[in-house]
Coordinates of C-alpha atoms and ligand atoms in Angstrom, one line a residue:
X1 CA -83.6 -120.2 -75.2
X2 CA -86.0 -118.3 -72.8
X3 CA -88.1 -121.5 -71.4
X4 CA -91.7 -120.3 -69.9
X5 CA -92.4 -121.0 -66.6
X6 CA -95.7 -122.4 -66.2
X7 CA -98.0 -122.3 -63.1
X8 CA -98.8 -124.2 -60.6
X9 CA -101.1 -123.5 -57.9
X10 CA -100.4 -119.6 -58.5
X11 CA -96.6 -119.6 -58.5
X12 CA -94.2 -120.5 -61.4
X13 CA -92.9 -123.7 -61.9
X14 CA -90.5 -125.5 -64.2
X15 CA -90.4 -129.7 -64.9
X16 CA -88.5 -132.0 -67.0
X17 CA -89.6 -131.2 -70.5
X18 CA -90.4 -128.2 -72.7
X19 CA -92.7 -127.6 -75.6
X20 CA -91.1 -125.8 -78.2
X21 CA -93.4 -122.7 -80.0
X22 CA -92.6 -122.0 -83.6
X23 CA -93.4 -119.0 -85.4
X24 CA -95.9 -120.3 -88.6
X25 CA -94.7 -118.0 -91.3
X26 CA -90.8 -118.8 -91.2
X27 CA -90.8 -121.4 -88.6
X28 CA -88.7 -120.0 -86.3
X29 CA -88.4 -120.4 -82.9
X30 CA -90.1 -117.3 -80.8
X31 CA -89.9 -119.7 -77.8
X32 CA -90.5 -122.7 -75.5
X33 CA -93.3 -123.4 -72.4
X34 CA -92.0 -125.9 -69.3
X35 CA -94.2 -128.7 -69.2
X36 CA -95.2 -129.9 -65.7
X37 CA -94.4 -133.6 -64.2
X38 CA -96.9 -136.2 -63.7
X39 CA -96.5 -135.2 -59.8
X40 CA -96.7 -131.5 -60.9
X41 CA -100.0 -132.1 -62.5
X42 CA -101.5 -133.8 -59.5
X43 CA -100.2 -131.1 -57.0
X44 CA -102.0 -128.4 -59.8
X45 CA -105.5 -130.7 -59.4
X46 CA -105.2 -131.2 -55.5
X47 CA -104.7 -127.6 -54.9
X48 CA -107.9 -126.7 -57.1
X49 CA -109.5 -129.0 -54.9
X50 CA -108.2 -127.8 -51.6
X51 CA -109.1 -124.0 -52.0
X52 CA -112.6 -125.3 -53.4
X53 CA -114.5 -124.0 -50.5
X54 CA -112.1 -121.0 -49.5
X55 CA -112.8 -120.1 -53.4
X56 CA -116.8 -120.3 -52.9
X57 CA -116.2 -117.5 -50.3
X58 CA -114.3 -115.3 -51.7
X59 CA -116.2 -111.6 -51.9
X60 CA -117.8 -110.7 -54.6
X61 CA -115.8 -107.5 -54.0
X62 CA -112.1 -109.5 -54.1
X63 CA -113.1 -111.3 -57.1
X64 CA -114.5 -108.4 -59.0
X65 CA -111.3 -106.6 -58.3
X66 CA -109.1 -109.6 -59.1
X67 CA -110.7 -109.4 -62.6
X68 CA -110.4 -105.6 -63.2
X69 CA -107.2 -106.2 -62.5
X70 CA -105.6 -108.8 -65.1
X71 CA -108.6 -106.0 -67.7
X72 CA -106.2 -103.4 -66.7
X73 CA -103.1 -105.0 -67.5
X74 CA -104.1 -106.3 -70.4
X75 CA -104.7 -102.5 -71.2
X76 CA -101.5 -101.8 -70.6
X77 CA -99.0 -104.3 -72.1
X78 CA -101.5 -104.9 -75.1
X79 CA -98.9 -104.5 -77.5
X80 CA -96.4 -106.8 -76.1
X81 CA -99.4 -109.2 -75.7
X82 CA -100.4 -108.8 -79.1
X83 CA -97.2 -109.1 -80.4
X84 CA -96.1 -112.8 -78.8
X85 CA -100.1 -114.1 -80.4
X86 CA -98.7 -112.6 -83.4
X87 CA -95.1 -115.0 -82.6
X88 CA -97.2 -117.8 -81.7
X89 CA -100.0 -118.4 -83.7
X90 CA -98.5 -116.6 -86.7
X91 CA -102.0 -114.0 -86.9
X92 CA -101.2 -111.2 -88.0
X93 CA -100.8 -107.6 -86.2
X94 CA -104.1 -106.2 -86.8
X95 CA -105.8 -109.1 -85.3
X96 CA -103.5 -110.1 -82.9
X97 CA -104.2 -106.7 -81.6
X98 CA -108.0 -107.2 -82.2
X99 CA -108.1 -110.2 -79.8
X100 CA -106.0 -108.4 -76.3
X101 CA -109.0 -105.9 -77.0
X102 CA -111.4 -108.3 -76.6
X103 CA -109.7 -110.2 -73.7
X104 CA -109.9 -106.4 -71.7
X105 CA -113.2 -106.7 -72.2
X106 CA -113.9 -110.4 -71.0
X107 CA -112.4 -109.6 -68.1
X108 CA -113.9 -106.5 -67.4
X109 CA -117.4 -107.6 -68.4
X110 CA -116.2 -110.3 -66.1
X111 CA -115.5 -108.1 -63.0
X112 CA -119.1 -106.4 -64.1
X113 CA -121.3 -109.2 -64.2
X114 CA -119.1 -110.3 -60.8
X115 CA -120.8 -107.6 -59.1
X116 CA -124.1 -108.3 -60.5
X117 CA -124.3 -111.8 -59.3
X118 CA -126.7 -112.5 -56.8
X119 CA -129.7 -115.1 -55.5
X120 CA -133.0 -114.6 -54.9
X121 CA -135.7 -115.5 -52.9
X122 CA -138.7 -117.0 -53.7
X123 CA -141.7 -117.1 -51.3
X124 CA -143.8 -120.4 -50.8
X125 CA -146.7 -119.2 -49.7
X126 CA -148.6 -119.8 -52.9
X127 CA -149.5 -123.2 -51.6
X128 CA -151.1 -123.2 -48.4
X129 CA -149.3 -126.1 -47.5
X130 CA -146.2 -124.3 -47.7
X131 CA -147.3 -121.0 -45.5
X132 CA -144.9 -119.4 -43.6
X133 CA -142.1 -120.6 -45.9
X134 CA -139.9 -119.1 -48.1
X135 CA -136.5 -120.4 -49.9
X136 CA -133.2 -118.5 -50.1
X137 CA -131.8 -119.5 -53.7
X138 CA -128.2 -118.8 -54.8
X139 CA -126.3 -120.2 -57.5
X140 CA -123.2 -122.3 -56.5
X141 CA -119.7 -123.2 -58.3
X142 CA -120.2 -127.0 -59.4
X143 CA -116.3 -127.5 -58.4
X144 CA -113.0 -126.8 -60.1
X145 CA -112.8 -125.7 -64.0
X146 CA -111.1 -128.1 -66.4
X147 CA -110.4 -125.6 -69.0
X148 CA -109.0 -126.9 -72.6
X149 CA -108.3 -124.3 -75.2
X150 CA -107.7 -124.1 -79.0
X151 CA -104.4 -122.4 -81.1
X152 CA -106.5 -119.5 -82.5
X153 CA -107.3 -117.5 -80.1
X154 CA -104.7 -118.2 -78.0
X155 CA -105.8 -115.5 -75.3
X156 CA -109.4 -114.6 -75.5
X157 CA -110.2 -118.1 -75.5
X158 CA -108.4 -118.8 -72.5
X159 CA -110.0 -115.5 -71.2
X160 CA -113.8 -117.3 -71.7
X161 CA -112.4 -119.9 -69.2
X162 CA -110.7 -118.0 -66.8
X163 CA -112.9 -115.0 -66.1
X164 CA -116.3 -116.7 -65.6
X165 CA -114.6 -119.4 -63.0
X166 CA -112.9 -116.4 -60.7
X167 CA -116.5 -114.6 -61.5
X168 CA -118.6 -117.6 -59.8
X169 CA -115.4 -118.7 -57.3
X170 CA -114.4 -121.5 -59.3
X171 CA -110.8 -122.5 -59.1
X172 CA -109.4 -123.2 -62.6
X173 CA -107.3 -125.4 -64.2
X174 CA -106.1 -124.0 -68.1
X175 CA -104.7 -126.2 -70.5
X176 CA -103.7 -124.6 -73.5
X177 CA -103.0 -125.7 -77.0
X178 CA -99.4 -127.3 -77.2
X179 CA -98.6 -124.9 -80.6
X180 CA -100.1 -121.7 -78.6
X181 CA -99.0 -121.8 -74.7
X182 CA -97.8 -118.7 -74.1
X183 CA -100.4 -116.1 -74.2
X184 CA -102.2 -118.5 -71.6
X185 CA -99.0 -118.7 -69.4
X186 CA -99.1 -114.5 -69.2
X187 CA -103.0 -114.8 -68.2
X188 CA -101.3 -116.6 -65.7
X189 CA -98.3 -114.2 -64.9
X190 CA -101.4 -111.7 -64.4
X191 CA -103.7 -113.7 -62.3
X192 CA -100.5 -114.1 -60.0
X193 CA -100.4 -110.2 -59.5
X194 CA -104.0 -110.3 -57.9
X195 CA -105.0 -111.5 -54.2
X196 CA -106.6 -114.5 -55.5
X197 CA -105.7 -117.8 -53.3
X198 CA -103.0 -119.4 -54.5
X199 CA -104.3 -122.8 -55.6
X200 CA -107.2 -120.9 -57.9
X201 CA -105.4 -121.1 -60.8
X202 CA -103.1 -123.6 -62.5
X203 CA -102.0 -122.9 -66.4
X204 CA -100.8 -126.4 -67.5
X205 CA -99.6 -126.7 -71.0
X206 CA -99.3 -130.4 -71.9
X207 CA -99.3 -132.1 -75.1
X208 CA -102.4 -133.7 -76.3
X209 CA -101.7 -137.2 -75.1
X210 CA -101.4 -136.2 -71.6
X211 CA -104.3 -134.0 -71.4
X212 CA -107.0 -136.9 -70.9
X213 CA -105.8 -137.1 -67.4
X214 CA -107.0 -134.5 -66.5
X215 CA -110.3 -134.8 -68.0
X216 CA -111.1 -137.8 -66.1
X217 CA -110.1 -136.6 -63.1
X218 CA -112.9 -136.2 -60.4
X219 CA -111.9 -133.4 -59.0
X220 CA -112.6 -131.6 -61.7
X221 CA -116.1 -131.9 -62.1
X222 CA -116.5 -129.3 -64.8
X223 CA -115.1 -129.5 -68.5
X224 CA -115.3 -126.5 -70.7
X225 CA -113.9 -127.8 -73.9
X226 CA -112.8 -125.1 -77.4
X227 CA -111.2 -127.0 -79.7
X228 CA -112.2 -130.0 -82.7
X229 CA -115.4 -131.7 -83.1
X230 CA -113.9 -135.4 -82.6
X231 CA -111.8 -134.1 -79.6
X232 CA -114.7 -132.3 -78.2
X233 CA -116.9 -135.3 -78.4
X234 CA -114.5 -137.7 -77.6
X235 CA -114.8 -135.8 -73.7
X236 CA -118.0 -135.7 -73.5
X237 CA -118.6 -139.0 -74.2
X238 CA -115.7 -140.7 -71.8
X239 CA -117.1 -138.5 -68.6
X240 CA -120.4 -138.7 -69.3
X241 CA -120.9 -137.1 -65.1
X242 CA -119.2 -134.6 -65.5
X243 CA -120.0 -131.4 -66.2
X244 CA -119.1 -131.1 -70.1
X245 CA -119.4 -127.3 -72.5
X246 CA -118.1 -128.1 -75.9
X247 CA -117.6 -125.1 -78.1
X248 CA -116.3 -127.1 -81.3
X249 CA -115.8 -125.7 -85.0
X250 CA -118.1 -124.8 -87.5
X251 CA -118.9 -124.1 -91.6
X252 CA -120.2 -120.8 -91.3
X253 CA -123.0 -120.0 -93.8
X254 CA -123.9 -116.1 -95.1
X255 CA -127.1 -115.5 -97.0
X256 CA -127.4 -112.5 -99.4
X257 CA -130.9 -111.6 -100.2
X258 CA -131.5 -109.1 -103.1
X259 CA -132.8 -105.9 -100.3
X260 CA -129.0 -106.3 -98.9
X261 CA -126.5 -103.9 -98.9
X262 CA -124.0 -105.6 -101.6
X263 CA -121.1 -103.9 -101.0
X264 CA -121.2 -104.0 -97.5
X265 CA -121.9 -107.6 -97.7
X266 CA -119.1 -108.3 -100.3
X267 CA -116.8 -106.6 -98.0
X268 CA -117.9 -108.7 -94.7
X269 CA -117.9 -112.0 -95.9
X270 CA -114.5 -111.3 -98.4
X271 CA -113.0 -110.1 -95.0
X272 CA -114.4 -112.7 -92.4
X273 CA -113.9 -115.6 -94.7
X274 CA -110.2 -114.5 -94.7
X275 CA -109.4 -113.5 -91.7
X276 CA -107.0 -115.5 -89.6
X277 CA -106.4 -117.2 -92.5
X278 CA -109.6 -118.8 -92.3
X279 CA -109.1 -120.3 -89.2
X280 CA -111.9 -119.4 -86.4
X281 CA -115.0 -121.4 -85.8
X282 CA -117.5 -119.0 -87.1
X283 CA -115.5 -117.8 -90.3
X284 CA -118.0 -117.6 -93.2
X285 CA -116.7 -120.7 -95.4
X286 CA -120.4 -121.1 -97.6
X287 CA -122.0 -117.9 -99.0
X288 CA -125.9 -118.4 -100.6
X289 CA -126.8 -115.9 -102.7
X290 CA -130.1 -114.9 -104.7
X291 CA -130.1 -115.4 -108.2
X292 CA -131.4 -112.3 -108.8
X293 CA -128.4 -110.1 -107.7
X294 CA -125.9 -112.6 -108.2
X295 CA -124.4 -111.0 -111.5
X296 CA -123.8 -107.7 -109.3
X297 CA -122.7 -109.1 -106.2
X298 CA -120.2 -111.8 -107.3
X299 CA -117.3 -109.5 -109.1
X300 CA -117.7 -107.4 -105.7
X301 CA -117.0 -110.2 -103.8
X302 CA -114.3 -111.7 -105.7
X303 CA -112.8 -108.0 -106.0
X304 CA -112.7 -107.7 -102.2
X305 CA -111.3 -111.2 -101.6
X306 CA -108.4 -110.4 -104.2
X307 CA -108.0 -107.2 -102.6
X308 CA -106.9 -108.6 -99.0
X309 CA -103.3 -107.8 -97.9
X310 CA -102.0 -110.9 -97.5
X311 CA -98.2 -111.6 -96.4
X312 CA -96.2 -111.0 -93.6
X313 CA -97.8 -111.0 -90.4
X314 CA -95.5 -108.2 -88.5
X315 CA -96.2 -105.7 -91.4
X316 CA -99.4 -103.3 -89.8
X317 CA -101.7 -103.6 -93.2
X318 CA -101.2 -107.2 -93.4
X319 CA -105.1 -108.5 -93.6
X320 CA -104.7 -112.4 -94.0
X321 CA -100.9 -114.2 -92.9
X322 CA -100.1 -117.5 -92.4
X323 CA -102.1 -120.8 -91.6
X324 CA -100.9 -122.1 -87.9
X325 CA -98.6 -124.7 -89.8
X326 CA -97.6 -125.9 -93.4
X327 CA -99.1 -129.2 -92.7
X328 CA -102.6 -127.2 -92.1
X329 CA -102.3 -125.5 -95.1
X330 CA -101.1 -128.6 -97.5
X331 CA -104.7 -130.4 -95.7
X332 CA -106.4 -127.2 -97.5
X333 CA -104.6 -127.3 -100.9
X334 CA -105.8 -131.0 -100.9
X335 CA -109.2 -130.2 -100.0
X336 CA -109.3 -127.1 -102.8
X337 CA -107.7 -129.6 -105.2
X338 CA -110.0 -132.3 -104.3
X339 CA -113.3 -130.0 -105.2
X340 CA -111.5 -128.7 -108.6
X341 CA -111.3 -132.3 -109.8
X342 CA -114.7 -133.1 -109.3
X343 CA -115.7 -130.1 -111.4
X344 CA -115.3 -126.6 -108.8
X345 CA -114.1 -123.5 -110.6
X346 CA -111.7 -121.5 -108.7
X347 CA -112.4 -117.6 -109.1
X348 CA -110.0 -116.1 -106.5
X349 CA -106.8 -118.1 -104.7
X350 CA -106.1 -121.9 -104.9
X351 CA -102.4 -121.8 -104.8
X352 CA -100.2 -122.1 -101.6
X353 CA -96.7 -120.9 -100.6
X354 CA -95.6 -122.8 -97.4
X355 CA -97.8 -121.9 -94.3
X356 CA -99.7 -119.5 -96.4
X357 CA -102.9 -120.3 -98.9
X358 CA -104.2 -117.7 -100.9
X359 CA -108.0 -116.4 -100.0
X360 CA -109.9 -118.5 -102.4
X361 CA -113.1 -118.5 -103.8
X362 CA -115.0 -121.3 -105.4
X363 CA -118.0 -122.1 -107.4
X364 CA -120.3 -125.0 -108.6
X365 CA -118.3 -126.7 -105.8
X366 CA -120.0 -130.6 -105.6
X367 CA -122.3 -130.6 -102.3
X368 CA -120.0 -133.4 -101.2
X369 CA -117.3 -132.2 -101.5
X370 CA -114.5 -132.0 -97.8
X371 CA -114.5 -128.2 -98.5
X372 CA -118.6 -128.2 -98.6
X373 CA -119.5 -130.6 -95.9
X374 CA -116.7 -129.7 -93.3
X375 CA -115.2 -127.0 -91.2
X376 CA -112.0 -126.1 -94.1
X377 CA -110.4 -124.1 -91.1
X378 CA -109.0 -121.9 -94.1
X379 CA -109.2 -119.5 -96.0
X380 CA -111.7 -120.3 -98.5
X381 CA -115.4 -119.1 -100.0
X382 CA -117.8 -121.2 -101.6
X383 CA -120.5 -119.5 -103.4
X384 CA -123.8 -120.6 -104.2
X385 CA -126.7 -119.0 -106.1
X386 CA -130.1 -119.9 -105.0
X387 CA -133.7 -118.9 -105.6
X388 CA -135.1 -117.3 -102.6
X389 CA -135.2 -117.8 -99.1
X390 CA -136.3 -120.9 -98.8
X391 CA -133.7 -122.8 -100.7
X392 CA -131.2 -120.6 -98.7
X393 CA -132.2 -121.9 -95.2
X394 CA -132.9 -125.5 -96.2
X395 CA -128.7 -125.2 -97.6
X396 CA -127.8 -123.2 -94.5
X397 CA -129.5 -125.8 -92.7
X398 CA -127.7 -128.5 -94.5
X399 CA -125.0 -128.5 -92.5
X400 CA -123.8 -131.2 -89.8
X401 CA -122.7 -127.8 -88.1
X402 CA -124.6 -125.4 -86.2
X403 CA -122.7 -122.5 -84.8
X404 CA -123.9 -119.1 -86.1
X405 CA -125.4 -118.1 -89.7
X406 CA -125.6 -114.7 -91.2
X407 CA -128.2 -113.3 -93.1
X408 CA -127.8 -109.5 -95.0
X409 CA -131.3 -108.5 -95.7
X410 CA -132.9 -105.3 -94.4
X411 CA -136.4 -106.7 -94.1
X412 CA -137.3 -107.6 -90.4
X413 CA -140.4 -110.4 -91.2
X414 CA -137.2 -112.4 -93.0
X415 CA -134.8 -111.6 -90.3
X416 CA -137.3 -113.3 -87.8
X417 CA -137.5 -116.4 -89.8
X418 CA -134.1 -116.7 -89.9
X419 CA -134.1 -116.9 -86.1
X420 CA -137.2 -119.4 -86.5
X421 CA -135.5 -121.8 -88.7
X422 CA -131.6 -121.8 -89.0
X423 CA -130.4 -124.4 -86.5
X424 CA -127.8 -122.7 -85.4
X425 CA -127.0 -121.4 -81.9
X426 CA -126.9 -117.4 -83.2
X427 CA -128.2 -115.6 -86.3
X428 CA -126.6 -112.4 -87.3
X429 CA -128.8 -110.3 -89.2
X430 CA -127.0 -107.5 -91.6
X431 CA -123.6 -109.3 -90.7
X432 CA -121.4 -112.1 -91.6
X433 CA -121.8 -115.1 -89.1
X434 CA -118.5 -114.0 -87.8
X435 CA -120.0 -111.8 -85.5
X436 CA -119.2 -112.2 -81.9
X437 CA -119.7 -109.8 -79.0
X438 CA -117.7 -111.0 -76.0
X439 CA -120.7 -110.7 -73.3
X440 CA -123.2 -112.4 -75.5
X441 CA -124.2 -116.0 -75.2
X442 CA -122.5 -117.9 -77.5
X443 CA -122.4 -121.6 -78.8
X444 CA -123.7 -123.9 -80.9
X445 CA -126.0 -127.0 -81.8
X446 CA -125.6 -130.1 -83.5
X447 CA -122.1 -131.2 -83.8
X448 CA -121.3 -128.4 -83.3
X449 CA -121.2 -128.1 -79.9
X450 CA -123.2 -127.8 -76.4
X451 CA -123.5 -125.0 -73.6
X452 CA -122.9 -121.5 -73.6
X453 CA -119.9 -119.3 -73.4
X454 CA -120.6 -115.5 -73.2
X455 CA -119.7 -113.9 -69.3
X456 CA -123.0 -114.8 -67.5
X457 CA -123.7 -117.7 -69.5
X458 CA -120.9 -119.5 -68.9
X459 CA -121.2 -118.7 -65.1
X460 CA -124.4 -120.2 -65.5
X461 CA -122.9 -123.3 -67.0
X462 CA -120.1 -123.4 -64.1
X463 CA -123.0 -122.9 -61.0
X464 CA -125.8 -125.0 -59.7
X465 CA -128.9 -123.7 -58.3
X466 CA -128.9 -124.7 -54.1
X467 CA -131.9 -123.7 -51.6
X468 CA -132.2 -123.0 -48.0
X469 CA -135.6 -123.0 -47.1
X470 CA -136.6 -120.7 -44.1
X471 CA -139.6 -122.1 -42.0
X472 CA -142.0 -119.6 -39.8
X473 CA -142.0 -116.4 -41.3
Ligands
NAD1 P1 -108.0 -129.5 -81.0 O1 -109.2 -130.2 -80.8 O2 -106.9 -130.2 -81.8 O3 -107.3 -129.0 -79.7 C1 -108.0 -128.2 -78.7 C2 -107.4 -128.5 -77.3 O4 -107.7 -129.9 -77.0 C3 -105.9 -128.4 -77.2 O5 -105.6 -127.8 -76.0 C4 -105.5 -129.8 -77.3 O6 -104.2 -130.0 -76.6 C5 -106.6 -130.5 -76.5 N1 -106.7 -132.0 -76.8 C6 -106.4 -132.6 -77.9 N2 -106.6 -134.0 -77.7 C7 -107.1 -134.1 -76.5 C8 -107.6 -135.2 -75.7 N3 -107.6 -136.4 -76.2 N4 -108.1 -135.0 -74.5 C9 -108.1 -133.7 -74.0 N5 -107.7 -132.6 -74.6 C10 -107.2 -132.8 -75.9 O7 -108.4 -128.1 -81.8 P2 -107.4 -127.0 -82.3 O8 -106.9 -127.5 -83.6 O9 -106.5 -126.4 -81.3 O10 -108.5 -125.8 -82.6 C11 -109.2 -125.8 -83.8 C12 -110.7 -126.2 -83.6 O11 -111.3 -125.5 -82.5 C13 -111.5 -126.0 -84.8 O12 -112.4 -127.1 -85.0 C14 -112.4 -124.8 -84.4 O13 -113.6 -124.7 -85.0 C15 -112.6 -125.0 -82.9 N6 -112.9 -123.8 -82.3 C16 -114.2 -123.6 -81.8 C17 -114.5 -122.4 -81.2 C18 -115.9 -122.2 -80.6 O14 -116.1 -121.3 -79.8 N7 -116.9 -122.9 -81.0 C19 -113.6 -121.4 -81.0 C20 -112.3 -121.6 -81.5 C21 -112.0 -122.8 -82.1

């Protein structure tokens, strides 16, 4: 079997084990990733931390290019990309395709924002103690990248690591989900094609129990964490210097007020609970909707979620495939079953076939309930009536979560309360909570997360603020 190189330091490398990457929807093998040696690993972090400086002062120009560069090539092998996230992660075609679209565009909003960056000056002179005296400010990297990536977007995620820390000249070290290396490891086969310094990047794929090494190592002073809550946490709380962005999961709530557009809004949220199989951080999993049209909306929704292709995730029209593993989609089944018992009526789904689980809907689901309380990380809807706004932001707010919320109404005095009072990090107004444009900020509050991603954000979040101040002007 074809074994992955990984990289180290900018050139490929092979060590003494392999993680195996299996295919979710037969379990095939589609391929394996070399996994770097204890010594490799520490030859990855000390190179970071050699080209630190030479990183820092690298022209805008070189970087910007650097970043155009892996956009382009992106472009252009798109399909081959799409199709090993497809092998990988077991998404299918369409969305597969959908994320090497959005990884162009992180890294060329990326090179964009590159050549954008700049510092400022601010005079002193508003204090007459301080006459003649002006500082020079500039943002600077904080030091190396530790960047730790999820299975489900295997690329793009990787992509909201990679491009910000070339961006601010940040060297980066990636490590990817052990199920998912190998869209990472071809970030890294591009990044090798640029004139970046060699130790900038690493792409490390390690299994879980060997990751914490690197998280508590000094020289890399930043942590940009995707993944689980407890995982997520669990870093932040054992490096508590350090530099920590968590973007962790989510139980994405859509609120349907009687003004919306209820077709478009069954169609959104019977889509983007669904898609991926459920599995993204901001898939709608709770809907709220007003009594009043609740009699029209609901067969529309339950039509559209009964109407997703579902299947085989190489055939083009396939909508919804396979979870990333059987054992992920028995943890659903139990949940589903768990609600039913305690008195949830299923209206769409509920069964499973191996890897897959059927797009599901449920009603008069118990409010503590797993499938209510958590992030499912599946595909399944739980629908609620409610009588008015108010009840609907007090349930959206019920949440330990905090990532996005989505609210279809037309009216604009509503859609500005929502942005008063959901706790979330964004509201999406005439959308499902889904919604994500790649050079927006984007995070979220309470457990679900802290810090921003989104292209200047997160160069933001890698930078510090220094001052020269200039005396006798
Ligand atoms: P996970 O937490 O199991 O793994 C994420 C990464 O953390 C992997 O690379 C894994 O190897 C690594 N890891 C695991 N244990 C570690 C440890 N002790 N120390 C350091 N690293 C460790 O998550 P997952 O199952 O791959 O991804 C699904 C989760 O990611 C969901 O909760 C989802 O909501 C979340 N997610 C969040 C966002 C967001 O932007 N907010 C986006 C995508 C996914």
């Amino acid at each position: 079997m074809n074994v992955t190189p990984f990289w180290l330091a900018g050139r490929p490398a092979t060590g003494d084990d392999e993680l195996t990457v299996t295919h979710p929807y037969d379990g095939r093998v589609v391929g394996a990733a070399a996994v770097p040696t204890p010594a490799q690993v520490e030859e990855a972090v000390a190179a970071a931390a050699a080209v630190r400086a030479e990183a820092a002062a690298l022209p805008l120009h070189v970087r910007a290019e650097a970043l155009a560069h892996v956009s382009r090539r992106l472009a252009e092998r798109s399909e081959e990309i799409a199709r090993l996230i497809t092998g990988e992660n077991g998404k299918p075609l369409m969305w597969a395709r959908t994320e090497v679209a959005r990884a162009v565009s992180t890294f060329r909003f990326a090179a964009e924002e590159t050549r954008r960056w700049s510092g400022a000056a601010q005079r002193l002179d508003t204090d007459p103690a301080a006459a003649g005296r002006m500082a020079y400010i500039a943002r600077v990297p904080r030091g190396p990248v530790l960047g730790i990536t999820p299975f489900n977007f295997p690329l793009n995620l990787a992509a909201h690591k990679v491009a910000p820390a070339i961006a601010v000249g940040a060297p980066i070290v990636v490590k990817p989900a052990p199920a998912t290396p190998l869209s990472a490891l071809l970030l890294g086969e591009l990044l090798a094609e640029t004139e970046l310094p060699a130790g900038m990047f690493s792409v490390l794929p390690l299994p879980n129990d060997r990751a914490g090494g690197l998280v508590d190592d000094p020289r890399l002073p930043v942590v940009s964490f995707t993944g689980s809550v407890p995982v997520g946490w669990s870093i932040r709380d054992r490096v508590p210097r350090k530099h920590v962005t968590l973007e962790l999961g989510g139980n994405g709530a859509a609120v349907v007020l009687p003004d919306a557009d209820l077709d478009w809004a069954a169609s959104r949220i019977a889509l983007f609970s669904n898609y991926q199989a459920g599995q993204s951080c901001i898939a709608v999993q709770r809907v709220y909707v007003d009594r009043s049209v609740r009699d029209v909306f609901l067969p529309k929704l339950v039509d559209a979620v009964k109407g997703l292709v579902t299947g085989d995730p190489w055939d083009d029209a396939t909508q919804v495939g396979p979870l990333v593993s059987e054992d992920a989609a028995r943890r659903v089944e139990s949940w589903v079953n768990e609600a039913v018992a305690a008195g949830a009526r299923v209206l769409a789904g509920g069964t499973r076939e191996g890897a897959a689980y059927a797009p599901t809907v449920l009603a008069d689901v118990p409010a503590d309930a797993k499938v209510a309380r958590d992030e499912v990380f599946g595909p399944v809807l739980l629908v609620q009536p409610v009588d008015g706004v108010d009840e609907a932001f007090r349930l959206v707010n019920d949440s330990k979560f905090g990532l996005q919320a989505g609210v279809f109404t037309r009216n604009v005095d509503i859609a500005f309360r929502a942005f008063r009072e959901l706790e979330v990090g964004g509201v999406v107004i005439g959308d499902v909570p889904s919604y994500r444009a790649d050079q927006m900020p984007y995070g979220g509050v309470k457990d679900s997360g802290v810090g921003r991603e989104g292209l200047r954000s997160a160069m933001i979040d890698y930078t510090e603020e220094k001052i020269m101040v200039l005396t006798g002007l």
